[in-house]
PDB file of N, CA and C in Angstrom:
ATOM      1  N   UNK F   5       5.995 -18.956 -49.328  1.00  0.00           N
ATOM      2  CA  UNK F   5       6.358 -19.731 -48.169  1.00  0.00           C
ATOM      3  C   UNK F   5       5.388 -20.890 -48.044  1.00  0.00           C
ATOM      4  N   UNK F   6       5.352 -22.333 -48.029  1.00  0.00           N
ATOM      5  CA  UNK F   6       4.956 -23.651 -47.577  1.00  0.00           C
ATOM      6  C   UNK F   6       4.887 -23.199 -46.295  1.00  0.00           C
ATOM      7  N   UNK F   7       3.426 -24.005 -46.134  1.00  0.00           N
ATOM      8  CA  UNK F   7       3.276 -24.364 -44.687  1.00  0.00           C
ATOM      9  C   UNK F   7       3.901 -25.180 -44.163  1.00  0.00           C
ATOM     10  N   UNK F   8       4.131 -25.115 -43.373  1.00  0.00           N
ATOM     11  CA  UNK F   8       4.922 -26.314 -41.933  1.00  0.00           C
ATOM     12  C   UNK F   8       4.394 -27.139 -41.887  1.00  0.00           C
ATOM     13  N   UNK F   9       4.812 -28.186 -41.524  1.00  0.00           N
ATOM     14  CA  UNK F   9       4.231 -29.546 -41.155  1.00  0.00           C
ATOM     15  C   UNK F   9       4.326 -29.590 -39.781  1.00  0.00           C
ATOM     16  N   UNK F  10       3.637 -30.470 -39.038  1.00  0.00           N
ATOM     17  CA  UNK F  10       3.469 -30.622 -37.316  1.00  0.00           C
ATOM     18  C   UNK F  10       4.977 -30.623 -36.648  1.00  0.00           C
ATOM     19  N   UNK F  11       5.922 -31.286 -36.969  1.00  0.00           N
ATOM     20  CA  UNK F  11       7.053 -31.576 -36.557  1.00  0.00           C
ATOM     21  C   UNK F  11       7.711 -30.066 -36.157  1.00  0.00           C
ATOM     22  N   UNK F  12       7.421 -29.490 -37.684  1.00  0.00           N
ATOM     23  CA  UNK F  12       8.542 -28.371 -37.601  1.00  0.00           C
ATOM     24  C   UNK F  12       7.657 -27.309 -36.404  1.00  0.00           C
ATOM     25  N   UNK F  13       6.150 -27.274 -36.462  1.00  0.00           N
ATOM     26  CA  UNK F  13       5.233 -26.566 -36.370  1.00  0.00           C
ATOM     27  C   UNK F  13       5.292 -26.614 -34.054  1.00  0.00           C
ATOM     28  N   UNK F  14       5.934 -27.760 -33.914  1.00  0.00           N
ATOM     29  CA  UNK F  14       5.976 -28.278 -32.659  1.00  0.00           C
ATOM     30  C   UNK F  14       7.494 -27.656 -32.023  1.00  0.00           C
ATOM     31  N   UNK F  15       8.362 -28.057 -33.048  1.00  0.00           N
ATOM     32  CA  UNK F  15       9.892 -26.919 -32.859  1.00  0.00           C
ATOM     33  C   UNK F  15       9.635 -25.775 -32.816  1.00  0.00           C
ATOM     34  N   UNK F  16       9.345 -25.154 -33.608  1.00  0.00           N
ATOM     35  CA  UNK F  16       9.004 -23.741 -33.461  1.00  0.00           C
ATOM     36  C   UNK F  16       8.200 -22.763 -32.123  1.00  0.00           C
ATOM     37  N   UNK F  17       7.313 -24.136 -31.908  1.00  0.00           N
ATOM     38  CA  UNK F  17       6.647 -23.740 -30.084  1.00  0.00           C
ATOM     39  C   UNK F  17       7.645 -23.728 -29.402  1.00  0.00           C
ATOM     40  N   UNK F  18       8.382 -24.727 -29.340  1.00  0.00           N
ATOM     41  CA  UNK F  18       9.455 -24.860 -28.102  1.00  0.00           C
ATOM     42  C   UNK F  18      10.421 -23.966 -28.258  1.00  0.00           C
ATOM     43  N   UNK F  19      10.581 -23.464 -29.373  1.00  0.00           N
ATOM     44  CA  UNK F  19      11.151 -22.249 -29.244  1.00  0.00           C
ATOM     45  C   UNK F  19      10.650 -21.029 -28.876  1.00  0.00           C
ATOM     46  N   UNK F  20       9.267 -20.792 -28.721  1.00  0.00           N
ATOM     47  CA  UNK F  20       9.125 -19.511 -28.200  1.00  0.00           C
ATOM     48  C   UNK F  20       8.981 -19.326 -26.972  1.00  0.00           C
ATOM     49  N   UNK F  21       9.053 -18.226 -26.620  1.00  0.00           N
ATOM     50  CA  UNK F  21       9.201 -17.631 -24.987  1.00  0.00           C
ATOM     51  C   UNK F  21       8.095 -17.046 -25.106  1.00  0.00           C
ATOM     52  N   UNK F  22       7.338 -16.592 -23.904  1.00  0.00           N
ATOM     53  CA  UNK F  22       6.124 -15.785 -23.815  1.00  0.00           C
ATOM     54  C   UNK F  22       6.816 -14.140 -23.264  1.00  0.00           C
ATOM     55  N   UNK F  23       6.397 -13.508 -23.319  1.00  0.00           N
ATOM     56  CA  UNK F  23       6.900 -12.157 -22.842  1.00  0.00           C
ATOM     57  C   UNK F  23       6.472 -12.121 -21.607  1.00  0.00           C
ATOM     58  N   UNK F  24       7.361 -11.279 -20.670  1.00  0.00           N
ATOM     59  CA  UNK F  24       7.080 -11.222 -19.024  1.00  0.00           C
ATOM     60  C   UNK F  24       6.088  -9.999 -18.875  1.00  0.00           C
ATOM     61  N   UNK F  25       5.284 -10.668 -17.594  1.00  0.00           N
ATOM     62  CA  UNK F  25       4.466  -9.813 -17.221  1.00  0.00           C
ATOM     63  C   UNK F  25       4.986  -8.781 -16.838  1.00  0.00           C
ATOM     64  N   UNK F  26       3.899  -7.218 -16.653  1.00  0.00           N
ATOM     65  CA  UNK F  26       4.255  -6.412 -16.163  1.00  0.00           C
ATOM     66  C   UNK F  26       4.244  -6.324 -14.564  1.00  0.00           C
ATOM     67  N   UNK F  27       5.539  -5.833 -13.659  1.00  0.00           N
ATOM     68  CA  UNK F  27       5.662  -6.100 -12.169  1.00  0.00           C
ATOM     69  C   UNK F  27       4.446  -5.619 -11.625  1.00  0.00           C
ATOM     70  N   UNK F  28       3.406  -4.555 -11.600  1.00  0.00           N
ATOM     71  CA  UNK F  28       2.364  -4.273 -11.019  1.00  0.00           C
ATOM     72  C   UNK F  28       1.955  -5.453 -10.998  1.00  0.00           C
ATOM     73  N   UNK F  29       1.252  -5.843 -12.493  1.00  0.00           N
ATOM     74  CA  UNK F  29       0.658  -7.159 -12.546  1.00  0.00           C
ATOM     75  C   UNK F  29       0.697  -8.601 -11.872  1.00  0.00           C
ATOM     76  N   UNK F  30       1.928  -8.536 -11.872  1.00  0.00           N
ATOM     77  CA  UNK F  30       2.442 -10.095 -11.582  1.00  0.00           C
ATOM     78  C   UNK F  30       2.365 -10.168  -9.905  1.00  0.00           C
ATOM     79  N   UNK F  31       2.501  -8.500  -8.997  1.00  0.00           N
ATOM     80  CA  UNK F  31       2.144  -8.675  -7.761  1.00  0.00           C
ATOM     81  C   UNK F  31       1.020  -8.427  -7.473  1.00  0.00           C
ATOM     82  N   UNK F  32       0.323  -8.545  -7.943  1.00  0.00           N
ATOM     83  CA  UNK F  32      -1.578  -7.967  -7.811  1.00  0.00           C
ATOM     84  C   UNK F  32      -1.660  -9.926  -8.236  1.00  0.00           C
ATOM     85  N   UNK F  33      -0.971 -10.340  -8.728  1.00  0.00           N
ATOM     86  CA  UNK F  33      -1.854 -12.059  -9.344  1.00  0.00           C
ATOM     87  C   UNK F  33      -1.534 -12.960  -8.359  1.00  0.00           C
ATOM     88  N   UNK F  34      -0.024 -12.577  -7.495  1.00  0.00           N
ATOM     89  CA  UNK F  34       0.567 -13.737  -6.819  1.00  0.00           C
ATOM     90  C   UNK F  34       0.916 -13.010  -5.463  1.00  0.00           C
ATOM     91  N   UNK F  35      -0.004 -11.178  -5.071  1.00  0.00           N
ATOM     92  CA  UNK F  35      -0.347 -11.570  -3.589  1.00  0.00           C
ATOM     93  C   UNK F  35       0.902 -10.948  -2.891  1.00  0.00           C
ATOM     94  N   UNK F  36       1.675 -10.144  -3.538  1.00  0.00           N
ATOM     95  CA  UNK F  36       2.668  -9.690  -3.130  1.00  0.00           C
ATOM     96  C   UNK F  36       2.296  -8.271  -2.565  1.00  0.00           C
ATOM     97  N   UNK F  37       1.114  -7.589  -3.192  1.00  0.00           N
ATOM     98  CA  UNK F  37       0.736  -6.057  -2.940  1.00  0.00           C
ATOM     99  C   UNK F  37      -0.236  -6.634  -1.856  1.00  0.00           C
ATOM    100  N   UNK F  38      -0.139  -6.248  -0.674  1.00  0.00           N
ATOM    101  CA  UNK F  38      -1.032  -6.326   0.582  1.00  0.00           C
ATOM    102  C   UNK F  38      -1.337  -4.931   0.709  1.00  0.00           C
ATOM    103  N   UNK F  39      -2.605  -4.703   1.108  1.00  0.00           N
ATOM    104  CA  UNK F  39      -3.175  -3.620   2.020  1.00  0.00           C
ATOM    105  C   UNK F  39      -3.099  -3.570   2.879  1.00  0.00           C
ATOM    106  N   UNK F  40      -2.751  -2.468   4.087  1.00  0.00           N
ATOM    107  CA  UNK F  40      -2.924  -2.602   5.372  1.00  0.00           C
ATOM    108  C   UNK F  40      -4.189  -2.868   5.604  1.00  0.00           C
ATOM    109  N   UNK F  41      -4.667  -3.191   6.664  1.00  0.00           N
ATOM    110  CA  UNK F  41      -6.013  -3.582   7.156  1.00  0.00           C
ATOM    111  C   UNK F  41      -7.044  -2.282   7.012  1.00  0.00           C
ATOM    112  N   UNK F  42      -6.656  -1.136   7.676  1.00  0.00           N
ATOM    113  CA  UNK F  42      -7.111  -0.110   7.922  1.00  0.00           C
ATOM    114  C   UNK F  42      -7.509   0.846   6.428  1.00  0.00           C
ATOM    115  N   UNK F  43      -6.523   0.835   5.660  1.00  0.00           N
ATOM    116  CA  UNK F  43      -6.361   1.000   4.042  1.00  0.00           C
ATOM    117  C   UNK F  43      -7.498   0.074   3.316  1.00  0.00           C
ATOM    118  N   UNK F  44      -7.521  -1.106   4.122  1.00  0.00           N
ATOM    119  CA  UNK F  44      -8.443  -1.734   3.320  1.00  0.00           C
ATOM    120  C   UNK F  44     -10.032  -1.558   3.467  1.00  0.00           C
ATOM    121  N   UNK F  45      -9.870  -0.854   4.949  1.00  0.00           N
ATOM    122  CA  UNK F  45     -11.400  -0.326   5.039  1.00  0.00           C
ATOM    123  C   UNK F  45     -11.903   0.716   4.053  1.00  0.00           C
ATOM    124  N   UNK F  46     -10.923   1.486   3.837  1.00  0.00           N
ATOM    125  CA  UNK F  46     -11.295   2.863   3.132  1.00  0.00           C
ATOM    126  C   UNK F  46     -11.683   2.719   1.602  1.00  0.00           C
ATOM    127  N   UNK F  47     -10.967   1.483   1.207  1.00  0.00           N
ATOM    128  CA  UNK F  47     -10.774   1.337  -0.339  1.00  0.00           C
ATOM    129  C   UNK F  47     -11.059   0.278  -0.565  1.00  0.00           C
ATOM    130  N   UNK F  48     -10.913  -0.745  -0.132  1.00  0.00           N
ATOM    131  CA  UNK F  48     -11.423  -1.999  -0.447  1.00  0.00           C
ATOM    132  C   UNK F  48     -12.674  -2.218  -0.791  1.00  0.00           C
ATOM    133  N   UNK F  49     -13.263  -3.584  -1.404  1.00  0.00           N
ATOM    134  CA  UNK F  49     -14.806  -3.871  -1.673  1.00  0.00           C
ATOM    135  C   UNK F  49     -15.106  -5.569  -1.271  1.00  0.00           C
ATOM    136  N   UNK F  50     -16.084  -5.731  -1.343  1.00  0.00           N
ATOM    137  CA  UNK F  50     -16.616  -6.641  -0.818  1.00  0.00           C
ATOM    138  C   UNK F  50     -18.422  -6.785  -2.232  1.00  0.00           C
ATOM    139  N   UNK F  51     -17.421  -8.071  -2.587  1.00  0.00           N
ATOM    140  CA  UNK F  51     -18.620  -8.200  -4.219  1.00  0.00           C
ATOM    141  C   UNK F  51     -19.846  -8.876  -2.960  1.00  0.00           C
ATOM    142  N   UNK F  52     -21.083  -8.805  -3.168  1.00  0.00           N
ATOM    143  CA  UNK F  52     -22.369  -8.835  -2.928  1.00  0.00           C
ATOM    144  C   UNK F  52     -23.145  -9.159  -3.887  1.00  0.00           C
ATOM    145  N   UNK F  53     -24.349 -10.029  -4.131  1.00  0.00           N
ATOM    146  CA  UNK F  53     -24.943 -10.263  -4.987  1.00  0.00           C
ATOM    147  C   UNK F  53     -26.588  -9.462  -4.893  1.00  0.00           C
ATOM    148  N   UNK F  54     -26.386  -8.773  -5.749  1.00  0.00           N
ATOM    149  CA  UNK F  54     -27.751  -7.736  -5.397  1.00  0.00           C
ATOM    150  C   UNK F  54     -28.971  -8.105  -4.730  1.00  0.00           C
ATOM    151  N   UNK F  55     -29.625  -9.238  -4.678  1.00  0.00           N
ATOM    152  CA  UNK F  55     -30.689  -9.590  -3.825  1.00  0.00           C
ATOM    153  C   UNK F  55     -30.441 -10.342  -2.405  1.00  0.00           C
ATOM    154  N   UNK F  56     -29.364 -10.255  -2.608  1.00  0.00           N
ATOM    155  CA  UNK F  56     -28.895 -10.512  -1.011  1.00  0.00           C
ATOM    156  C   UNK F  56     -28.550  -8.962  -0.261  1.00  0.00           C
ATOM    157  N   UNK F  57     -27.940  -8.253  -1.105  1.00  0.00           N
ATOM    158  CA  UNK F  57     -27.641  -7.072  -0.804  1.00  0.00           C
ATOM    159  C   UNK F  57     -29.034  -6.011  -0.177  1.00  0.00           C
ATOM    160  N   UNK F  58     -29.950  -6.517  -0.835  1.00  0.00           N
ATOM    161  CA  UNK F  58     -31.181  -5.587  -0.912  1.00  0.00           C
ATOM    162  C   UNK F  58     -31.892  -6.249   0.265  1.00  0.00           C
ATOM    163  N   UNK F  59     -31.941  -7.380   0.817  1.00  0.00           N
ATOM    164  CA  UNK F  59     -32.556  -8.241   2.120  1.00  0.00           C
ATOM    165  C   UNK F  59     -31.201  -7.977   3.218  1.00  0.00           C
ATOM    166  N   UNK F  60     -30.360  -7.546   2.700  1.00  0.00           N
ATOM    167  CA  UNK F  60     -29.572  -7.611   4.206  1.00  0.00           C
ATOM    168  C   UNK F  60     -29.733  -5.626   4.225  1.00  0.00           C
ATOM    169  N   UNK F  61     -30.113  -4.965   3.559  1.00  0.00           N
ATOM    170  CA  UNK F  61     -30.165  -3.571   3.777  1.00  0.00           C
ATOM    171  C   UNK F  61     -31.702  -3.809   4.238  1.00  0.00           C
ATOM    172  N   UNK F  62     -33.088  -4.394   3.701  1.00  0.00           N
ATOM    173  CA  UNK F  62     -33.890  -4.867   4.473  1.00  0.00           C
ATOM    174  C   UNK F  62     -34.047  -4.849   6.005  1.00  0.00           C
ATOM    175  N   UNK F  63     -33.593  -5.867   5.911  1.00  0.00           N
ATOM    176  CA  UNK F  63     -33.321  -6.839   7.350  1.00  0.00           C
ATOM    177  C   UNK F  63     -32.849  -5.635   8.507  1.00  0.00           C
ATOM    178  N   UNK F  64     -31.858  -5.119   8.110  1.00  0.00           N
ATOM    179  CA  UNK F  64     -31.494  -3.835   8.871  1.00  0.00           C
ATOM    180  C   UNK F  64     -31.966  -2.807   9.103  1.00  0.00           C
ATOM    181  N   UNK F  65     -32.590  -2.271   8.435  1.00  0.00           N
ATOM    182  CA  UNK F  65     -33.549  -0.995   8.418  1.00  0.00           C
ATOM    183  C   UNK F  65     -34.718  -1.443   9.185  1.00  0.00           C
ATOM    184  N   UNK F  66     -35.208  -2.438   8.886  1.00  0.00           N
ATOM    185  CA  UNK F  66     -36.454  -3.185   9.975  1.00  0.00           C
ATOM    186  C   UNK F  66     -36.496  -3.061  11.249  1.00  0.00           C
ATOM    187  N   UNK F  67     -35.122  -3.698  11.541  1.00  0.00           N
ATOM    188  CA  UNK F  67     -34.679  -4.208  12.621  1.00  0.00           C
ATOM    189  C   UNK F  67     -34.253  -2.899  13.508  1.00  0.00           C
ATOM    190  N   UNK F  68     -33.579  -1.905  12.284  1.00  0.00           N
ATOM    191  CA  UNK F  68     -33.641  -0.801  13.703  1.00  0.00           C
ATOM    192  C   UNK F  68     -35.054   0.246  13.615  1.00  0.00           C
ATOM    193  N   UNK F  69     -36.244   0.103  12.756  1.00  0.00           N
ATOM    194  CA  UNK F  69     -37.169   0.513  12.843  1.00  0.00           C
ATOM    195  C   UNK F  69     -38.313  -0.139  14.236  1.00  0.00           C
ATOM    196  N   UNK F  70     -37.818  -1.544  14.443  1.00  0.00           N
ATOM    197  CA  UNK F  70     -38.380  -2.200  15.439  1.00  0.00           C
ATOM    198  C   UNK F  70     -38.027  -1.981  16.488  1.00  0.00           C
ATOM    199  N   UNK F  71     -36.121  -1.496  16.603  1.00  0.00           N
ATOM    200  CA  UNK F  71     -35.326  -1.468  17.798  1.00  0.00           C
ATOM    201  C   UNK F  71     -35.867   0.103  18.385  1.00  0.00           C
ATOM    202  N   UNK F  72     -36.250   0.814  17.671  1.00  0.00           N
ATOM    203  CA  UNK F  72     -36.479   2.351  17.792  1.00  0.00           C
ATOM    204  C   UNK F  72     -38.015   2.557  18.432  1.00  0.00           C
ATOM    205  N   UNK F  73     -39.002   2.272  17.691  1.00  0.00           N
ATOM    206  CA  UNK F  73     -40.059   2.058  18.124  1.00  0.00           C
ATOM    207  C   UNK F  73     -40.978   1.452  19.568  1.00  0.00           C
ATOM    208  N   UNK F  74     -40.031   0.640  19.417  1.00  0.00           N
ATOM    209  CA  UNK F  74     -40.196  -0.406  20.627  1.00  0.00           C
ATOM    210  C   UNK F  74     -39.966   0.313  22.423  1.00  0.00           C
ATOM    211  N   UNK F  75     -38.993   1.252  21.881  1.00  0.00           N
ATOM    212  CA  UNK F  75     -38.485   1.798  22.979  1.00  0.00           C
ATOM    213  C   UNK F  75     -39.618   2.656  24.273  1.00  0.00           C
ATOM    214  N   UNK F  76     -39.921   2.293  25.211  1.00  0.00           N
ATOM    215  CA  UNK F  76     -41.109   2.573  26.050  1.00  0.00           C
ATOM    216  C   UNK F  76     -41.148   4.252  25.918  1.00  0.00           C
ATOM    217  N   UNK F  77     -42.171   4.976  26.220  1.00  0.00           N
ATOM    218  CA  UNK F  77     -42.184   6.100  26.475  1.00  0.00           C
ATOM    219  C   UNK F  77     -41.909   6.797  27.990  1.00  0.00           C
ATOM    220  N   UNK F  78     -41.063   7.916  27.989  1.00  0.00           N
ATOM    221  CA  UNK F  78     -41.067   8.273  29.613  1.00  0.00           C
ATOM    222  C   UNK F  78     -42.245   9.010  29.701  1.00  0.00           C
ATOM    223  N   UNK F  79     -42.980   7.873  30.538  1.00  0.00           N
ATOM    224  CA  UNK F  79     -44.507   8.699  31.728  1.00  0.00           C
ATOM    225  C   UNK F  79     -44.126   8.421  32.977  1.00  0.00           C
ATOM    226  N   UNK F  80     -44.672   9.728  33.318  1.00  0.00           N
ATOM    227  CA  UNK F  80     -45.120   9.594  34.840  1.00  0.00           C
ATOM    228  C   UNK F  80     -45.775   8.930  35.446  1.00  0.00           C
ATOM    229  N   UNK F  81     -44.746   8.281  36.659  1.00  0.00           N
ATOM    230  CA  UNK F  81     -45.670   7.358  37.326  1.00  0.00           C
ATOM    231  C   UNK F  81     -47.232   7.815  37.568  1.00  0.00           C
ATOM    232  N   UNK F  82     -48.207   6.728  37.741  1.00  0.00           N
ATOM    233  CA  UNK F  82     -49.248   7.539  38.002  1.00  0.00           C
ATOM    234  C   UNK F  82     -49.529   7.159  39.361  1.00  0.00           C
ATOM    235  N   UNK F  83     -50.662   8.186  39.846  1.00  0.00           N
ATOM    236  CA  UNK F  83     -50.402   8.946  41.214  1.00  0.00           C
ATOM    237  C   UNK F  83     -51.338   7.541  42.070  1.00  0.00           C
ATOM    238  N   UNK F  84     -51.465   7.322  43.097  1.00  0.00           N
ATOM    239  CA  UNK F  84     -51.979   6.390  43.667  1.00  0.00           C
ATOM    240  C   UNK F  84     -53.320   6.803  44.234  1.00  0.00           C
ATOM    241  N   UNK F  85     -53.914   6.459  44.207  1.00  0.00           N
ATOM    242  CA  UNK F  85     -55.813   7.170  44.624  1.00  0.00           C
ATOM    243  C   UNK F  85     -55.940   5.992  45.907  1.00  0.00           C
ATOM    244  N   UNK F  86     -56.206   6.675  46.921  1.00  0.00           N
ATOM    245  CA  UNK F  86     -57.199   6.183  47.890  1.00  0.00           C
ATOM    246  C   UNK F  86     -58.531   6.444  48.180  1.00  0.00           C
ATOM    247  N   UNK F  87     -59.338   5.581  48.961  1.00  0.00           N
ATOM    248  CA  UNK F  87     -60.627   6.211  49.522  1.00  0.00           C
ATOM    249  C   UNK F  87     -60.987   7.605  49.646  1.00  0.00           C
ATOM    250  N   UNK F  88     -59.635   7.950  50.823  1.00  0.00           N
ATOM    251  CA  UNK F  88     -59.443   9.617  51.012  1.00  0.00           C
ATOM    252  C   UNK F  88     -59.802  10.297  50.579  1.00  0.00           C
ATOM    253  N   UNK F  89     -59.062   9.821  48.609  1.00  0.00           N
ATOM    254  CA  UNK F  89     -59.119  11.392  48.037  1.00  0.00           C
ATOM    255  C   UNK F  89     -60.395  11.595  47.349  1.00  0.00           C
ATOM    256  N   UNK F  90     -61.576  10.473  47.472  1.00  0.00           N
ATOM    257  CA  UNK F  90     -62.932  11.192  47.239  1.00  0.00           C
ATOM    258  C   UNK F  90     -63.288  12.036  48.322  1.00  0.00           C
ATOM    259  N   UNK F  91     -63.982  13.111  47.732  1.00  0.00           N
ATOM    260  CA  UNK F  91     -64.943  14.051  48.143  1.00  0.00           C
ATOM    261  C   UNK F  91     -66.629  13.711  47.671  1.00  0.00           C
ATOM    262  N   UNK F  92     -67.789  13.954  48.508  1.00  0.00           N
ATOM    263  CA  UNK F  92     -68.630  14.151  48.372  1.00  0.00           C
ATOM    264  C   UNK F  92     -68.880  15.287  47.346  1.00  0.00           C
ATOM    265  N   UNK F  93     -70.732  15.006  46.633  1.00  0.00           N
ATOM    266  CA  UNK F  93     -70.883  16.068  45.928  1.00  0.00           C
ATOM    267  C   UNK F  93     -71.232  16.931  46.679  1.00  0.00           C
ATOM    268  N   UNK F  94     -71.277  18.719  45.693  1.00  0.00           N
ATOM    269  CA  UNK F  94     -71.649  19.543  46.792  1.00  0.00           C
ATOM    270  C   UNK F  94     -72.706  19.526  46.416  1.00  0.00           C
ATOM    271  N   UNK F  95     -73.273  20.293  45.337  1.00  0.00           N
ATOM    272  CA  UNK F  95     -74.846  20.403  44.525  1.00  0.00           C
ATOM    273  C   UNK F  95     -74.715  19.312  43.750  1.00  0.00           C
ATOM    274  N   UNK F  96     -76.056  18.468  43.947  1.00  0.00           N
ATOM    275  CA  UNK F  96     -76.532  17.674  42.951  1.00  0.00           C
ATOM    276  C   UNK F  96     -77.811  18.177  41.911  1.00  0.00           C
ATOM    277  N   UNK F  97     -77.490  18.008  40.711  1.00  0.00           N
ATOM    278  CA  UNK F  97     -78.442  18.045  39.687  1.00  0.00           C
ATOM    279  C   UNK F  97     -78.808  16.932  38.337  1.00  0.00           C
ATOM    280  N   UNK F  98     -79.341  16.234  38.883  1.00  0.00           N
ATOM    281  CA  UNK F  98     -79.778  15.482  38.150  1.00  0.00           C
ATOM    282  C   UNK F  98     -80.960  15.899  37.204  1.00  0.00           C
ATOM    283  N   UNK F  99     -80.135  14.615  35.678  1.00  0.00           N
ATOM    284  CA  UNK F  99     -80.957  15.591  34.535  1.00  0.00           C
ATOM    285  C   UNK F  99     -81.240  14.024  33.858  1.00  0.00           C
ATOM    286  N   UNK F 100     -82.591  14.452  33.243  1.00  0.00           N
ATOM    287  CA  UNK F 100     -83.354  13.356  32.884  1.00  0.00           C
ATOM    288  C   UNK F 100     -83.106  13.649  31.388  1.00  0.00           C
ATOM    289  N   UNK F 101     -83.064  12.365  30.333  1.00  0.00           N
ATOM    290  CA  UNK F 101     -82.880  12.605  29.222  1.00  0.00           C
ATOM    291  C   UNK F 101     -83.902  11.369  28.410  1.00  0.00           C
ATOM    292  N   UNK F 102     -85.023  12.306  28.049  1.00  0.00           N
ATOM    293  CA  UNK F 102     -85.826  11.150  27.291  1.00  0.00           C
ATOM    294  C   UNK F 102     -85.478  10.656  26.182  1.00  0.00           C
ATOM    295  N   UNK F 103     -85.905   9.818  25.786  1.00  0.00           N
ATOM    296  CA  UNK F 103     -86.041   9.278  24.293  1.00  0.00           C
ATOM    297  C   UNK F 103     -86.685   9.459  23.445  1.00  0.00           C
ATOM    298  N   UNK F 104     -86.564   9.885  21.956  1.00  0.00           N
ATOM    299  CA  UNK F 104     -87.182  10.854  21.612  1.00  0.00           C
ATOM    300  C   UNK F 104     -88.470   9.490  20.976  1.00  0.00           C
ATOM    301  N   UNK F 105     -88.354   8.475  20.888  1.00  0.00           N
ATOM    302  CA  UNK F 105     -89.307   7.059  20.398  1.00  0.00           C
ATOM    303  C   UNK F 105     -90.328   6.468  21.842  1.00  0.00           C
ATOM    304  N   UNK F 106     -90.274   7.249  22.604  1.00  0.00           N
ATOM    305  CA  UNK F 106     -91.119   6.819  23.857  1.00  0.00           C
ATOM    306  C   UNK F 106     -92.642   7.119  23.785  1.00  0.00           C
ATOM    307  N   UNK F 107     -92.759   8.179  22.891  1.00  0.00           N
ATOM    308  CA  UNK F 107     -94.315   8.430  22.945  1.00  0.00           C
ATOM    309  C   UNK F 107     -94.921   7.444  21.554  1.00  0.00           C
ATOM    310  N   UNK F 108     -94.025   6.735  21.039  1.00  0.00           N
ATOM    311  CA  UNK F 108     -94.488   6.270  19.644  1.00  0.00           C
ATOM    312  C   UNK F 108     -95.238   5.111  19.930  1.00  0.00           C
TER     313      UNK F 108
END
């Protein structure tokens, strides 16, 4: 068999057909297979680029480590002191405490 020359080589294209896609395919390319919304939570994805991924899991964990922390502690009010509530001493003993560099 001779090779073709361009002419014939150009007929021969226009004669061919491409074979049809398969129907899954062709509605997954042009948008015909929809998810429900709710379906799409369960199964769907959402591409992320790993170092964004890793600062926004960051960012979050921080943020509720700060939100958590932060949170005041329950104390009791504290009690209000007046003059009143001193008392005098009853026994006094006073105690002297030398230094042990005083005789030096």
């Amino acid at each position: 068999m001779e090779p073709l020359n361009d002419d014939e080589l150009s007929e021969l294209l226009h004669q061919w057909q491409a074979p049809h896609a398969p129907v899954r395919l062709d509605a997954r390319v042009l948008g015909r297979e929809r998810l429900a919304w709710w379906r799409w939570l369960l199964s769907g994805t959402i591409r992320v680029p790993v170092p964004a991924g890793i600062l926004a899991i960051t960012i979050l964990l921080v943020s509720m480590y700060w939100a958590l922390s932060a949170r005041p502690t329950a104390e009791k009010p504290a009690r209000t002191v007046t003059l009143s509530d001193f008392q005098p001493v009853k026994q006094l003993q006073p105690r002297i405490i030398r230094s042990g560099y005083e005789g030096q």
